[in-house]
Structure formats: C-alpha cells, structure tokens
Amino acid sequence: MKRAVYMVYGVACHLLFLGTFAYMAGFVGDLWVPKTLDSAPAGPVGVAVAINLLLMVLFAAQHSIMARPAFKRVWTRLVPEPIERSTYVLLSCLVTMVLMWQWRTIDTVVWDVHSPWLRGALWTLFAIGWLLIPAVSLLINHFDLFGTRQVWLHWKRQNYTSLPFREPLAYKHVRHPLYIGWAIAFWATPTMTVGHLLFAGVLTIYMGLAAVVEERDLVAHFGRQYEEYRRRVPMFVPLWKRRTANALESSVHAALPASPEGSRA
Ligand SMILES: C[S@@+](CC[C@H](N)C(=O)[O-])C[C@H]1O[C@@H](n2cnc3c(N)ncnc32)[C@H](O)[C@@H]1O
C-alpha cells in the first residue's frame, strides 16, 4: 500500500512539474496564460522591484538549500528517502507558482524589435530554449531528476542506485546545457521590458552561481572523472578558450565558501 502511495505521489509531483513548466513558458513569453511577466502593471516601480527580488531570492534559496547534502540528511529524517526527490520537485513547483502569482509587472520597454524577420528569429530562439530544457533533461537523467525513478525503484523493491557520469551530445560541448536552455528561454524575446530583464538577469546570475556550487558537488560525487571533464569541456560557451574560462571560474570558486561534500542540484 505504502509503495503504491509513493508511486502515485511521485507521478503526481512529476506531472505537476510538467504543468508548471508549461505555464511558465506562457508566463515568460507573455503568451496564452492569464498571468504573465508583463500582464498587469501594479504599484510603484521600487516596490515592484523589491517584491520581485524577494520572490527570486525565495526561489533560489529553495532550489539551492534543499539540494545540499547536509539539508538532505536532516530532511530525510522527516521525509522518506524514496519520495525525497519528489518532495523537492513539489516544493520547487510551489515556489515557482508563488513567484508567477505574485510577480509585479514593470512594463517599461527596454527593446522592441519591429522587423518581422528578427521577431520571428527571436520567437524561434524562445521555442528552442523551452524545448532544449526537456530534451537535455531526457539526455541526462529526466526521471531521476524529477523523482519518478526513485518511486519506481521503490515500487519494484529495488535499492536506489545513483546514475553514472555521462557525456551525451550537448554535454560533450558544454557542462551545463540545461542552464543554457533556461537562459535562452528567459532572454529570447522581441519585446523586453524592465520586469522581464530583471527576471532574466537575476535568474541567469543565479544559474551561474548555482553551476559553480553544483560542480563542487559533482567533483565530490564523480571524483577525477568530473575533474578531467572540467579541464576538457567549457562550462557554458562552446569552444570558449579554457585559459580564460578557468581564470573566471577560479575567481568565482574563491569567492564562495568551501563545500566539503557532494549532492544533486
Ligand atoms: C539540474 S541538473 C543540471 C545539470 C547541468 N547543470 C546542466 O545545466 O545541464 C543536475 C543533475 O545533473 C546531474 N549531472 C550533471 N552533469 C552530469 C554528467 N555529466 N553526468 C551525469 N550526471 C550529471 C547531477 O548529478 C545532478 O543530478
């Protein structure tokens, strides 16, 4: 009975993610859905900026803190291991929904592209970004990332086994293609407002920092294999010269507090 409940819970959390993701595409693109980044200007700009920053800090804190090993050790005393990832997914969806629900529009236009060709190209890029995210997650570990593999293994009375290091397709060229997909999805728009720019800018900076922290975990988890991968493959920009990239990454690493152990982001 418990295994069936976990299975249903895991699948429900996964489906909730897919729904939240689809809504978010409409939210960011100002398309189809009732509430979007640019749908309803409200109140003074200073207040809107403060609320939006607070929402994004909440989003970043939930995503980062809950992925750390120390947090998971305490957390799994309350939440059973097989549904730990699904619960992470559930809370990530809830935080994302709050962000979208409470988002304050700042509709001052930063750029507005008029050329139909360029508009078409930017919408194509937007679609590529949103398609790249599920595609890359399928390449690497989609069902593990969203917790359904964990409940499925539990359902079959099998122990959880972590997935091995891999370099499928895009991972041969950059170490964080998923974050590149998100960045494209956030930035590719023919009409950029101040609110949209704030959203894209803050979340892009967050992903840059999250990738650095995630890599410490990945080195701790995969060991030399990931260290060697880091030496060989650039972080975000394909063909980026390793020397420049290494210097940049080292300075970010130096600015962050030391982390002794590894986990999944
Ligand atoms: C949220 S995903 C983000 C992956 C990466 N930052 C990206 O942008 O593509 C994090 C998960 O990917 C896994 N992961 C990242 N790179 C990997 C690799 N080369 N091989 C296997 N797993 C990897 C980590 O273990 C973690 O569970």
JSON list of N, CA, C and O in Angstrom, two decimals, residues 6-7 14 19 24 34-35 40 45 61 71 77 82 105 115 136 147 156 188 202 230 240:
[
{"chain": "A", "resi": 6, "resn": "TYR", "atom": "N", "xyz": [3.41, 6.03, -2.59]},
{"chain": "A", "resi": 6, "resn": "TYR", "atom": "CA", "xyz": [4.62, 6.74, -3.02]},
{"chain": "A", "resi": 6, "resn": "TYR", "atom": "C", "xyz": [4.65, 6.88, -4.55]},
{"chain": "A", "resi": 6, "resn": "TYR", "atom": "O", "xyz": [5.02, 7.92, -5.09]},
{"chain": "A", "resi": 7, "resn": "MET", "atom": "N", "xyz": [4.25, 5.82, -5.21]},
{"chain": "A", "resi": 7, "resn": "MET", "atom": "CA", "xyz": [4.27, 5.82, -6.68]},
{"chain": "A", "resi": 7, "resn": "MET", "atom": "C", "xyz": [3.32, 6.91, -7.22]},
{"chain": "A", "resi": 7, "resn": "MET", "atom": "O", "xyz": [3.70, 7.71, -8.10]},
{"chain": "A", "resi": 14, "resn": "HIS", "atom": "N", "xyz": [5.66, 14.73, -10.54]},
{"chain": "A", "resi": 14, "resn": "HIS", "atom": "CA", "xyz": [6.27, 14.86, -11.87]},
{"chain": "A", "resi": 14, "resn": "HIS", "atom": "C", "xyz": [5.30, 15.59, -12.83]},
{"chain": "A", "resi": 14, "resn": "HIS", "atom": "O", "xyz": [5.69, 16.51, -13.56]},
{"chain": "A", "resi": 19, "resn": "GLY", "atom": "N", "xyz": [3.21, 20.55, -15.74]},
{"chain": "A", "resi": 19, "resn": "GLY", "atom": "CA", "xyz": [2.19, 21.60, -15.84]},
{"chain": "A", "resi": 19, "resn": "GLY", "atom": "C", "xyz": [2.79, 22.97, -15.50]},
{"chain": "A", "resi": 19, "resn": "GLY", "atom": "O", "xyz": [2.53, 23.96, -16.20]},
{"chain": "A", "resi": 24, "resn": "MET", "atom": "N", "xyz": [4.87, 28.16, -17.15]},
{"chain": "A", "resi": 24, "resn": "MET", "atom": "CA", "xyz": [5.99, 29.11, -17.06]},
{"chain": "A", "resi": 24, "resn": "MET", "atom": "C", "xyz": [6.43, 29.60, -18.44]},
{"chain": "A", "resi": 24, "resn": "MET", "atom": "O", "xyz": [6.82, 30.76, -18.60]},
{"chain": "A", "resi": 34, "resn": "PRO", "atom": "N", "xyz": [-3.26, 33.51, -18.28]},
{"chain": "A", "resi": 34, "resn": "PRO", "atom": "CA", "xyz": [-3.83, 34.75, -17.76]},
{"chain": "A", "resi": 34, "resn": "PRO", "atom": "C", "xyz": [-2.81, 35.67, -17.07]},
{"chain": "A", "resi": 34, "resn": "PRO", "atom": "O", "xyz": [-2.87, 36.88, -17.22]},
{"chain": "A", "resi": 35, "resn": "LYS", "atom": "N", "xyz": [-1.89, 35.09, -16.29]},
{"chain": "A", "resi": 35, "resn": "LYS", "atom": "CA", "xyz": [-0.91, 35.94, -15.61]},
{"chain": "A", "resi": 35, "resn": "LYS", "atom": "C", "xyz": [0.47, 35.72, -16.22]},
{"chain": "A", "resi": 35, "resn": "LYS", "atom": "O", "xyz": [0.94, 34.59, -16.29]},
{"chain": "A", "resi": 40, "resn": "ALA", "atom": "N", "xyz": [0.23, 42.70, -15.98]},
{"chain": "A", "resi": 40, "resn": "ALA", "atom": "CA", "xyz": [-0.55, 43.65, -15.17]},
{"chain": "A", "resi": 40, "resn": "ALA", "atom": "C", "xyz": [0.33, 44.58, -14.36]},
{"chain": "A", "resi": 40, "resn": "ALA", "atom": "O", "xyz": [0.73, 44.26, -13.24]},
{"chain": "A", "resi": 45, "resn": "VAL", "atom": "N", "xyz": [7.32, 51.42, -8.97]},
{"chain": "A", "resi": 45, "resn": "VAL", "atom": "CA", "xyz": [8.37, 50.55, -9.50]},
{"chain": "A", "resi": 45, "resn": "VAL", "atom": "C", "xyz": [9.29, 50.02, -8.39]},
{"chain": "A", "resi": 45, "resn": "VAL", "atom": "O", "xyz": [9.67, 48.84, -8.39]},
{"chain": "A", "resi": 61, "resn": "ALA", "atom": "N", "xyz": [16.75, 30.24, -2.99]},
{"chain": "A", "resi": 61, "resn": "ALA", "atom": "CA", "xyz": [17.06, 29.60, -1.70]},
{"chain": "A", "resi": 61, "resn": "ALA", "atom": "C", "xyz": [16.46, 28.20, -1.65]},
{"chain": "A", "resi": 61, "resn": "ALA", "atom": "O", "xyz": [17.14, 27.24, -1.27]},
{"chain": "A", "resi": 71, "resn": "PHE", "atom": "N", "xyz": [21.41, 19.40, 4.27]},
{"chain": "A", "resi": 71, "resn": "PHE", "atom": "CA", "xyz": [19.97, 19.59, 4.40]},
{"chain": "A", "resi": 71, "resn": "PHE", "atom": "C", "xyz": [19.24, 18.26, 4.20]},
{"chain": "A", "resi": 71, "resn": "PHE", "atom": "O", "xyz": [18.32, 17.91, 4.94]},
{"chain": "A", "resi": 77, "resn": "ARG", "atom": "N", "xyz": [15.04, 12.58, 7.61]},
{"chain": "A", "resi": 77, "resn": "ARG", "atom": "CA", "xyz": [14.51, 12.04, 8.87]},
{"chain": "A", "resi": 77, "resn": "ARG", "atom": "C", "xyz": [13.00, 12.29, 8.92]},
{"chain": "A", "resi": 77, "resn": "ARG", "atom": "O", "xyz": [12.27, 11.63, 9.62]},
{"chain": "A", "resi": 82, "resn": "PRO", "atom": "N", "xyz": [12.56, 7.43, -0.55]},
{"chain": "A", "resi": 82, "resn": "PRO", "atom": "CA", "xyz": [12.04, 7.25, -1.91]},
{"chain": "A", "resi": 82, "resn": "PRO", "atom": "C", "xyz": [11.26, 8.44, -2.45]},
{"chain": "A", "resi": 82, "resn": "PRO", "atom": "O", "xyz": [11.14, 8.59, -3.67]},
{"chain": "A", "resi": 105, "resn": "THR", "atom": "N", "xyz": [4.53, 43.30, -12.50]},
{"chain": "A", "resi": 105, "resn": "THR", "atom": "CA", "xyz": [4.95, 43.75, -13.84]},
{"chain": "A", "resi": 105, "resn": "THR", "atom": "C", "xyz": [5.60, 45.13, -13.78]},
{"chain": "A", "resi": 105, "resn": "THR", "atom": "O", "xyz": [5.12, 46.02, -13.08]},
{"chain": "A", "resi": 115, "resn": "SER", "atom": "N", "xyz": [11.32, 44.50, -36.90]},
{"chain": "A", "resi": 115, "resn": "SER", "atom": "CA", "xyz": [11.50, 43.69, -38.11]},
{"chain": "A", "resi": 115, "resn": "SER", "atom": "C", "xyz": [10.83, 42.32, -37.95]},
{"chain": "A", "resi": 115, "resn": "SER", "atom": "O", "xyz": [11.15, 41.57, -37.00]},
{"chain": "A", "resi": 136, "resn": "VAL", "atom": "N", "xyz": [17.29, 18.18, -23.00]},
{"chain": "A", "resi": 136, "resn": "VAL", "atom": "CA", "xyz": [18.55, 17.94, -22.30]},
{"chain": "A", "resi": 136, "resn": "VAL", "atom": "C", "xyz": [18.31, 17.10, -21.04]},
{"chain": "A", "resi": 136, "resn": "VAL", "atom": "O", "xyz": [19.09, 16.21, -20.71]},
{"chain": "A", "resi": 147, "resn": "GLY", "atom": "N", "xyz": [12.25, 12.59, -9.78]},
{"chain": "A", "resi": 147, "resn": "GLY", "atom": "CA", "xyz": [11.86, 11.71, -8.67]},
{"chain": "A", "resi": 147, "resn": "GLY", "atom": "C", "xyz": [11.07, 10.48, -9.03]},
{"chain": "A", "resi": 147, "resn": "GLY", "atom": "O", "xyz": [10.83, 9.64, -8.16]},
{"chain": "A", "resi": 156, "resn": "LYS", "atom": "N", "xyz": [9.35, -1.41, -7.19]},
{"chain": "A", "resi": 156, "resn": "LYS", "atom": "CA", "xyz": [9.86, -2.72, -7.59]},
{"chain": "A", "resi": 156, "resn": "LYS", "atom": "C", "xyz": [10.73, -3.37, -6.49]},
{"chain": "A", "resi": 156, "resn": "LYS", "atom": "O", "xyz": [11.40, -4.37, -6.75]},
{"chain": "A", "resi": 188, "resn": "ALA", "atom": "N", "xyz": [15.36, 35.29, -24.84]},
{"chain": "A", "resi": 188, "resn": "ALA", "atom": "CA", "xyz": [14.93, 35.44, -26.24]},
{"chain": "A", "resi": 188, "resn": "ALA", "atom": "C", "xyz": [13.52, 35.99, -26.30]},
{"chain": "A", "resi": 188, "resn": "ALA", "atom": "O", "xyz": [12.54, 35.27, -26.10]},
{"chain": "A", "resi": 202, "resn": "VAL", "atom": "N", "xyz": [18.50, 38.32, -13.08]},
{"chain": "A", "resi": 202, "resn": "VAL", "atom": "CA", "xyz": [18.74, 37.74, -11.75]},
{"chain": "A", "resi": 202, "resn": "VAL", "atom": "C", "xyz": [18.83, 36.22, -11.85]},
{"chain": "A", "resi": 202, "resn": "VAL", "atom": "O", "xyz": [19.72, 35.60, -11.25]},
{"chain": "A", "resi": 230, "resn": "ARG", "atom": "N", "xyz": [35.98, 18.78, -16.46]},
{"chain": "A", "resi": 230, "resn": "ARG", "atom": "CA", "xyz": [36.06, 20.23, -16.30]},
{"chain": "A", "resi": 230, "resn": "ARG", "atom": "C", "xyz": [37.27, 20.82, -17.02]},
{"chain": "A", "resi": 230, "resn": "ARG", "atom": "O", "xyz": [37.21, 21.94, -17.53]},
{"chain": "A", "resi": 240, "resn": "TRP", "atom": "N", "xyz": [34.85, 27.94, -25.91]},
{"chain": "A", "resi": 240, "resn": "TRP", "atom": "CA", "xyz": [35.40, 29.03, -25.06]},
{"chain": "A", "resi": 240, "resn": "TRP", "atom": "C", "xyz": [36.82, 28.63, -24.67]},
{"chain": "A", "resi": 240, "resn": "TRP", "atom": "O", "xyz": [37.05, 27.52, -24.22]}
]
